[in-house]
Short mmCIF file of C-alpha atoms in Angstrom, two decimals:
data_model
loop_
_atom_site.label_atom_id
_atom_site.label_comp_id
_atom_site.label_asym_id
_atom_site.label_seq_id
_atom_site.Cartn_x
_atom_site.Cartn_y
_atom_site.Cartn_z
CA MET A 62 -33.10 65.00 -16.30
CA ALA A 63 -33.88 61.44 -15.32
CA ALA A 64 -32.38 58.70 -17.44
CA THR A 65 -35.16 56.80 -19.23
CA ALA A 66 -35.24 53.63 -21.29
CA LEU A 67 -31.51 53.08 -21.16
CA LEU A 68 -29.97 49.66 -21.49
CA ARG A 69 -28.69 48.23 -18.27
CA GLY A 70 -26.15 45.37 -18.00
CA ALA A 71 -25.39 42.79 -15.35
CA ALA A 72 -22.49 40.41 -14.91
CA PRO A 73 -23.01 38.07 -11.96
CA GLY A 74 -20.21 35.87 -10.69
CA ARG A 75 -16.52 35.87 -11.50
CA GLY A 76 -16.71 34.80 -15.14
CA GLY A 77 -16.11 36.77 -18.32
CA PRO A 78 -18.03 39.84 -19.48
CA ALA A 79 -21.42 38.16 -19.60
CA TRP A 80 -24.23 40.69 -19.77
CA ARG A 81 -27.96 40.62 -19.30
CA TRP A 82 -29.86 43.38 -21.05
CA ARG A 83 -33.20 44.96 -20.33
CA LEU A 84 -34.82 48.37 -20.59
CA ARG A 85 -34.95 50.23 -17.34
CA ALA A 86 -35.39 53.72 -15.98
CA ALA A 87 -33.11 54.37 -13.04
CA PRO A 88 -32.65 57.05 -10.38
CA ARG A 89 -29.33 58.81 -9.96
CA ARG A 90 -27.06 59.51 -7.01
CA ARG A 91 -23.91 61.54 -6.63
CA LEU A 92 -20.42 60.16 -6.36
CA ALA A 93 -18.35 60.82 -3.28
CA HIS A 94 -15.34 62.90 -4.23
CA GLY A 95 -11.82 61.90 -3.28
CA SER A 96 -8.32 61.57 -4.62
CA GLY A 97 -9.52 58.70 -6.77
CA ARG A 98 -6.31 56.67 -6.63
CA PRO A 99 -7.11 52.98 -7.22
CA GLY A 100 -4.92 52.11 -4.22
CA ASP A 101 -6.76 54.36 -1.79
CA ASP A 102 -8.94 52.94 0.97
CA PRO A 103 -11.18 55.91 1.74
CA ALA A 104 -13.05 56.25 4.99
CA GLY A 105 -16.30 55.86 3.10
CA GLY A 106 -15.25 52.35 2.07
CA ALA A 107 -15.61 52.98 -1.67
CA ALA A 108 -15.02 49.73 -3.57
CA TRP A 109 -14.67 51.32 -7.01
CA THR A 110 -13.08 54.45 -8.44
CA CYS A 111 -14.86 55.98 -11.45
CA PHE A 112 -12.99 58.13 -13.96
CA SER A 113 -14.81 60.30 -16.50
CA LEU A 114 -12.82 59.99 -19.74
CA GLY A 115 -13.75 63.22 -21.49
CA GLU A 116 -10.90 62.75 -23.96
CA ARG A 117 -12.62 59.66 -25.39
CA ALA A 118 -15.48 59.80 -27.90
CA LEU A 119 -17.95 57.35 -29.42
CA VAL A 120 -19.04 56.62 -32.98
CA ARG A 121 -21.93 54.32 -33.84
CA VAL A 122 -21.72 52.11 -36.91
CA ARG A 123 -24.96 50.37 -37.77
CA GLY A 124 -26.71 48.79 -40.69
CA PRO A 125 -27.02 45.40 -42.43
CA ASP A 126 -23.43 45.60 -43.72
CA SER A 127 -21.82 46.97 -40.57
CA ALA A 128 -20.14 43.69 -39.53
CA PRO A 129 -18.39 42.85 -42.84
CA PHE A 130 -17.55 46.53 -43.27
CA LEU A 131 -15.72 46.74 -39.94
CA LEU A 132 -14.09 43.33 -40.36
CA GLY A 133 -12.33 44.62 -43.46
CA LEU A 134 -10.81 47.54 -41.54
CA LEU A 135 -10.01 46.23 -38.05
CA THR A 136 -7.21 44.01 -36.76
CA ASN A 137 -9.57 41.91 -34.65
CA GLU A 138 -12.75 39.91 -34.82
CA LEU A 139 -15.91 41.72 -33.79
CA PRO A 140 -17.61 41.21 -30.42
CA LEU A 141 -20.17 38.46 -30.86
CA PRO A 142 -23.94 38.85 -30.59
CA GLY A 143 -25.79 37.14 -27.79
CA PRO A 144 -29.30 36.70 -26.40
CA ALA A 145 -30.90 39.96 -25.32
CA ASP A 146 -33.38 38.36 -22.92
CA GLY A 147 -30.88 37.02 -20.39
CA THR A 148 -31.79 33.36 -21.01
CA ALA A 149 -28.12 32.41 -21.36
CA PRO A 150 -24.77 34.09 -20.77
CA PRO A 151 -23.85 35.82 -24.05
CA PRO A 152 -20.34 35.81 -25.51
CA ALA A 153 -18.06 38.80 -25.17
CA ARG A 154 -19.67 42.00 -26.43
CA ALA A 155 -16.61 44.20 -26.14
CA GLY A 156 -13.30 44.01 -27.94
CA TYR A 157 -10.13 45.92 -28.70
CA ALA A 158 -8.61 46.59 -32.13
CA HIS A 159 -6.62 49.00 -34.25
CA PHE A 160 -7.35 50.58 -37.60
CA LEU A 161 -4.18 50.38 -39.73
CA ASN A 162 -2.99 52.22 -42.82
CA VAL A 163 -1.89 50.33 -45.93
CA GLN A 164 1.70 50.21 -44.60
CA GLY A 165 0.49 48.32 -41.52
CA ARG A 166 0.96 51.14 -39.02
CA THR A 167 -1.64 52.11 -36.44
CA LEU A 168 -4.04 54.92 -37.28
CA TYR A 169 -6.57 54.67 -34.45
CA ASP A 170 -6.94 52.43 -31.40
CA VAL A 171 -10.55 51.62 -30.53
CA LEU A 172 -12.62 49.70 -28.05
CA LEU A 173 -15.63 48.10 -29.73
CA TYR A 174 -18.99 47.47 -28.13
CA ARG A 175 -21.62 45.25 -29.71
CA LEU A 176 -25.09 46.61 -29.04
CA PRO A 177 -28.11 44.33 -28.58
CA GLU A 178 -29.82 43.90 -31.92
CA HIS A 179 -33.39 43.00 -30.95
CA ASP A 180 -35.24 43.57 -34.25
CA GLU A 181 -32.81 46.18 -35.54
CA ALA A 182 -29.79 45.93 -37.82
CA PRO A 183 -26.40 45.10 -36.25
CA ALA A 184 -24.87 48.08 -34.46
CA PHE A 185 -21.49 48.78 -32.87
CA LEU A 186 -20.05 51.60 -30.80
CA LEU A 187 -16.42 52.52 -31.45
CA GLU A 188 -14.60 54.28 -28.62
CA CYS A 189 -11.68 56.40 -29.85
CA ASP A 190 -9.47 59.34 -28.91
CA ARG A 191 -11.63 62.46 -29.18
CA ALA A 192 -8.84 64.23 -31.08
CA VAL A 193 -9.27 61.83 -34.03
CA LEU A 194 -13.07 61.63 -34.01
CA GLY A 195 -13.39 63.53 -37.27
CA ALA A 196 -10.49 61.66 -38.89
CA LEU A 197 -11.99 58.30 -37.93
CA GLN A 198 -15.35 59.27 -39.41
CA ARG A 199 -13.64 60.30 -42.66
CA HIS A 200 -11.68 57.04 -42.67
CA LEU A 201 -14.89 55.05 -42.34
CA ALA A 202 -16.60 57.12 -45.03
CA LEU A 203 -13.66 56.54 -47.41
CA TYR A 204 -14.18 52.77 -47.35
CA LYS A 205 -17.95 52.75 -46.99
CA ILE A 206 -18.54 52.92 -50.77
CA ARG A 207 -21.98 51.35 -51.39
CA ARG A 208 -22.36 49.40 -48.20
CA LYS A 209 -25.56 49.75 -46.20
CA VAL A 210 -23.91 51.36 -43.21
CA THR A 211 -24.61 54.49 -41.19
CA VAL A 212 -21.77 56.19 -39.32
CA GLU A 213 -22.70 58.78 -36.72
CA PRO A 214 -21.08 60.26 -33.58
CA ARG A 215 -22.81 59.77 -30.23
CA PRO A 216 -21.87 62.93 -28.29
CA GLU A 217 -24.57 62.34 -25.69
CA LEU A 218 -22.75 59.24 -24.37
CA ARG A 219 -19.87 59.53 -21.90
CA VAL A 220 -17.07 57.04 -21.39
CA TRP A 221 -16.09 56.00 -17.87
CA ALA A 222 -13.34 53.75 -16.56
CA VAL A 223 -14.22 51.87 -13.37
CA LEU A 224 -11.32 50.46 -11.35
CA PRO A 225 -11.44 48.38 -8.14
CA ARG A 226 -10.12 49.80 -4.88
CA THR A 227 -6.63 48.35 -5.37
CA PRO A 228 -4.90 47.28 -8.61
CA ALA A 229 -4.09 43.92 -7.01
CA GLU A 230 -7.81 43.13 -6.90
CA ALA A 231 -8.38 43.83 -10.59
CA GLY A 232 -7.70 40.33 -11.86
CA GLY A 233 -9.89 38.51 -9.36
CA ALA A 234 -12.42 41.12 -8.36
CA ALA A 235 -16.03 40.03 -8.69
CA PRO A 236 -18.02 41.97 -11.28
CA LEU A 237 -20.30 44.71 -10.04
CA ARG A 238 -23.15 42.86 -8.42
CA GLU A 239 -25.36 45.92 -8.04
CA GLN A 240 -25.93 47.38 -11.45
CA ALA A 241 -24.60 50.72 -12.61
CA GLU A 242 -27.67 52.92 -12.53
CA GLY A 243 -28.83 54.26 -15.87
CA ALA A 244 -25.96 52.48 -17.67
CA ALA A 245 -26.08 51.97 -21.41
CA VAL A 246 -23.09 49.60 -21.52
CA LEU A 247 -21.17 48.01 -18.67
CA THR A 248 -18.39 45.51 -19.45
CA ARG A 249 -14.91 44.45 -18.45
CA ASP A 250 -12.14 46.28 -20.28
CA PRO A 251 -11.20 43.81 -23.05
CA ARG A 252 -7.48 44.72 -23.03
CA THR A 253 -6.52 43.35 -19.62
CA ALA A 254 -8.19 42.68 -16.28
CA ARG A 255 -5.81 45.27 -14.80
CA MET A 256 -7.91 48.00 -16.47
CA GLY A 257 -11.14 47.11 -14.69
CA TRP A 258 -14.43 47.96 -16.35
CA ARG A 259 -15.71 50.27 -19.07
CA LEU A 260 -18.99 52.13 -18.66
CA LEU A 261 -20.85 54.09 -21.36
CA THR A 262 -23.70 56.30 -20.18
CA GLN A 263 -25.53 59.56 -20.67
CA ASP A 264 -24.78 60.55 -17.08
CA GLU A 265 -22.05 63.07 -16.34
CA GLY A 266 -20.47 63.44 -12.91
CA LEU A 267 -23.12 61.42 -11.08
CA ALA A 268 -23.08 58.24 -9.02
CA LEU A 269 -23.14 55.51 -11.65
CA VAL A 270 -21.70 52.67 -9.61
CA PRO A 271 -22.89 51.69 -6.13
CA GLY A 272 -19.90 51.87 -3.80
CA GLY A 273 -18.06 54.14 -6.26
CA ARG A 274 -16.24 57.43 -5.89
CA LEU A 275 -15.17 60.01 -8.46
CA GLY A 276 -11.51 59.76 -9.41
CA ASP A 277 -8.96 62.22 -10.74
CA LEU A 278 -8.23 61.62 -14.44
CA ARG A 279 -4.50 61.97 -13.76
CA ASP A 280 -4.68 58.94 -11.48
CA TYR A 281 -6.32 56.92 -14.25
CA HIS A 282 -3.51 57.72 -16.66
CA ARG A 283 -0.89 57.04 -14.01
CA HIS A 284 -2.42 53.62 -13.37
CA ARG A 285 -2.61 52.95 -17.11
CA TYR A 286 1.05 53.81 -17.65
CA GLN A 287 2.11 51.67 -14.70
CA GLN A 288 0.27 48.75 -16.32
CA GLY A 289 1.89 49.43 -19.70
CA VAL A 290 -1.41 50.08 -21.51
CA PRO A 291 -1.19 52.61 -24.38
CA GLU A 292 -4.30 54.61 -25.25
CA GLY A 293 -4.90 57.41 -27.74
CA ILE A 294 -2.75 59.37 -30.16
CA HIS A 295 -0.03 60.40 -27.70
CA ASP A 296 0.82 56.79 -26.87
CA LEU A 297 0.08 55.46 -30.37
CA PRO A 298 0.98 58.23 -32.86
CA PRO A 299 -1.08 57.76 -36.06
CA GLY A 300 1.01 56.43 -38.92
CA VAL A 301 4.01 55.84 -36.66
CA ALA A 302 3.23 53.08 -34.14
CA LEU A 303 3.43 49.45 -35.22
CA PRO A 304 0.65 47.29 -33.72
CA LEU A 305 2.77 44.34 -32.54
CA GLU A 306 5.48 46.61 -31.10
CA SER A 307 2.60 48.29 -29.25
CA ASN A 308 1.70 44.91 -27.67
CA LEU A 309 -1.59 44.61 -29.54
CA ALA A 310 -1.46 40.82 -29.29
CA PHE A 311 -0.98 40.96 -25.51
CA MET A 312 -4.09 43.16 -25.21
CA ASN A 313 -6.32 40.76 -27.17
CA GLY A 314 -6.45 43.24 -30.05
CA VAL A 315 -5.50 41.19 -33.11
CA SER A 316 -6.68 37.99 -34.77
CA PHE A 317 -4.24 36.02 -36.90
CA THR A 318 -6.96 33.76 -38.30
CA LYS A 319 -9.57 36.23 -39.54
CA GLY A 320 -9.99 37.37 -43.12
CA CYS A 321 -8.11 40.18 -44.81
CA TYR A 322 -8.07 43.71 -43.48
CA ILE A 323 -6.18 46.85 -44.43
CA GLY A 324 -2.59 46.68 -43.20
CA GLN A 325 -2.73 42.94 -42.49
CA GLU A 326 0.29 41.88 -44.56
CA LEU A 327 3.03 43.44 -42.43
CA THR A 328 1.32 42.49 -39.17
CA ALA A 329 0.85 38.84 -40.19
CA ARG A 330 4.39 38.55 -41.58
CA THR A 331 5.92 39.99 -38.41
CA HIS A 332 3.88 37.62 -36.27
CA HIS A 333 4.78 34.49 -38.24
CA MET A 334 8.46 35.44 -38.35
CA GLY A 335 8.30 35.62 -34.56
CA VAL A 336 10.78 38.49 -34.32
CA ILE A 337 9.67 41.62 -32.47
CA ARG A 338 12.84 43.36 -31.34
CA LYS A 339 11.21 46.46 -29.84
CA ARG A 340 8.18 46.87 -27.61
CA LEU A 341 6.39 49.53 -25.61
CA PHE A 342 7.43 49.08 -21.99
CA PRO A 343 6.18 50.88 -18.89
CA VAL A 344 8.98 53.03 -17.51
CA ARG A 345 9.70 55.06 -14.39
CA LEU A 346 11.86 58.18 -14.38
CA SER A 347 14.05 59.20 -11.47
CA GLY A 348 15.99 62.40 -11.09
CA PRO A 349 15.16 66.05 -11.75
CA LEU A 350 12.53 66.15 -14.50
CA PRO A 351 12.10 69.02 -16.97
CA ALA A 352 9.36 71.47 -16.04
CA GLY A 353 7.35 70.54 -19.12
CA GLY A 354 7.99 66.82 -18.85
CA VAL A 355 10.02 64.62 -21.16
CA SER A 356 9.37 65.32 -24.84
CA PRO A 357 7.92 62.48 -26.94
CA GLY A 358 10.59 60.95 -29.14
CA THR A 359 13.46 61.70 -26.74
CA SER A 360 16.19 59.08 -27.18
CA VAL A 361 16.70 56.49 -24.44
CA LEU A 362 20.38 55.60 -24.01
CA THR A 363 22.37 52.85 -22.33
CA ALA A 364 25.15 53.57 -19.85
CA SER A 365 27.63 53.60 -22.74
CA GLY A 366 25.53 56.04 -24.75
CA GLN A 367 24.15 53.46 -27.17
CA ALA A 368 20.60 54.04 -28.42
CA ALA A 369 18.11 51.71 -26.73
CA GLY A 370 14.89 53.26 -27.99
CA LYS A 371 12.69 56.32 -27.60
CA TYR A 372 10.43 57.76 -24.93
CA ARG A 373 6.86 57.74 -26.20
CA ALA A 374 4.58 59.47 -23.67
CA GLY A 375 3.84 59.70 -19.96
CA GLN A 376 2.71 61.62 -16.94
CA GLY A 377 5.13 62.81 -14.29
CA ASP A 378 7.60 60.08 -13.45
CA VAL A 379 5.77 57.24 -15.25
CA GLY A 380 5.23 56.60 -18.93
CA LEU A 381 5.87 54.39 -21.93
CA ALA A 382 9.00 53.94 -24.02
CA LEU A 383 9.64 51.95 -27.18
CA LEU A 384 12.74 49.96 -26.25
CA ARG A 385 14.86 47.12 -27.59
CA SER A 386 13.89 44.12 -25.51
CA GLU A 387 17.44 42.92 -24.93
CA GLN A 388 18.46 46.24 -23.39
CA ILE A 389 15.72 46.90 -20.85
CA LYS A 390 17.55 45.26 -17.91
CA GLY A 391 20.62 47.44 -18.09
CA PRO A 392 20.88 50.98 -16.72
CA LEU A 393 19.12 53.42 -19.05
CA HIS A 394 18.81 57.17 -19.12
CA ILE A 395 17.65 60.12 -21.17
CA ARG A 396 19.32 63.47 -21.62
CA THR A 397 17.38 66.68 -21.30
CA ALA A 398 18.37 70.27 -21.90
CA GLU A 399 17.13 71.40 -18.48
CA SER A 400 18.16 68.66 -16.09
CA GLY A 401 21.01 66.97 -17.89
CA GLN A 402 20.40 63.27 -17.27
CA VAL A 403 17.38 61.36 -15.98
CA ALA A 404 17.53 57.67 -15.08
CA LEU A 405 14.91 55.45 -16.70
CA THR A 406 13.85 52.02 -15.42
CA ALA A 407 11.78 49.72 -17.63
CA SER A 408 9.62 46.88 -16.31
CA VAL A 409 7.62 43.95 -17.68
CA PRO A 410 3.94 43.99 -16.63
CA ASP A 411 2.88 40.93 -14.66
CA TRP A 412 -0.14 40.37 -16.92
CA TRP A 413 1.99 39.86 -20.04
CA PRO A 414 2.46 36.28 -21.32
CA THR A 415 5.11 34.40 -19.34
CA ALA A 416 7.18 33.73 -22.47
CA THR A 417 7.98 37.44 -22.79
CA LYS A 418 9.45 37.83 -19.28
#
């Protein structure tokens, strides 16, 4: 079925996520299949690798009160509105934030997309882990009270990650000059330039990006872990993860100047004290791995057997671990029932602020 009357975005030049919006019907083409690794240089010369993120889901929040409603629940400011006619580059229309519980621990990590308003009420799309879609809707309904807000899932929209050919090009790569065909939303990932672009569309498994090829989802997660970017409930267990230990500030996901929101007190106090002893670090495992992988919560130990933190989640020999910052440079390991001992090496992503390195 041809895509009709879908919003299409453009971002000329090397600047921020400036979009131009207009209604357009677009033809579709198929993606070339391949291994999908961002570092590949396929014979076809594909410039972009496109990953269908079926484990992500979208919720639309719209209505006259949608902005103040979300501001009272999220750690960050909302993406700003901008002109819909392309007369001037609009401000950022995508953002990253967490919903917190009253104790200040992460419940849900979300990417937010501000939709063009035209003559309608303000509307936002929230991208979340599909496993918590129902829980997020109940959370929103709990605090909705009498606000003029409508919360509804958008199962017809798919989430795609679009990465450049090599990770090294991510920071300086020019935005997609030819538009994604039939795209509803096309924007840079707001967390870090290393994560490329985000694309929301009704298409499934088709050529959405000129010069793109279909990637293996495992390669997307491997790239994400190598960059130290947590995503979803496995990396950020609801009610367990602390936002600043999860590097929320590094990923542009928290505002320390906005008004009150649920869970703000602990987050603000931790920030102003300036003491964050543990962080999520990207890690690499070496040695014989258990057949089922390393279990979440497995203790990470120093050479002397002292606790340095805990393994959080991963894929194969890469993952994330919550570690004490002062201990990441020493030799670390984990013990497993099957393989005995596995060496673990932590690293500091090059896109983190210099002061943390």
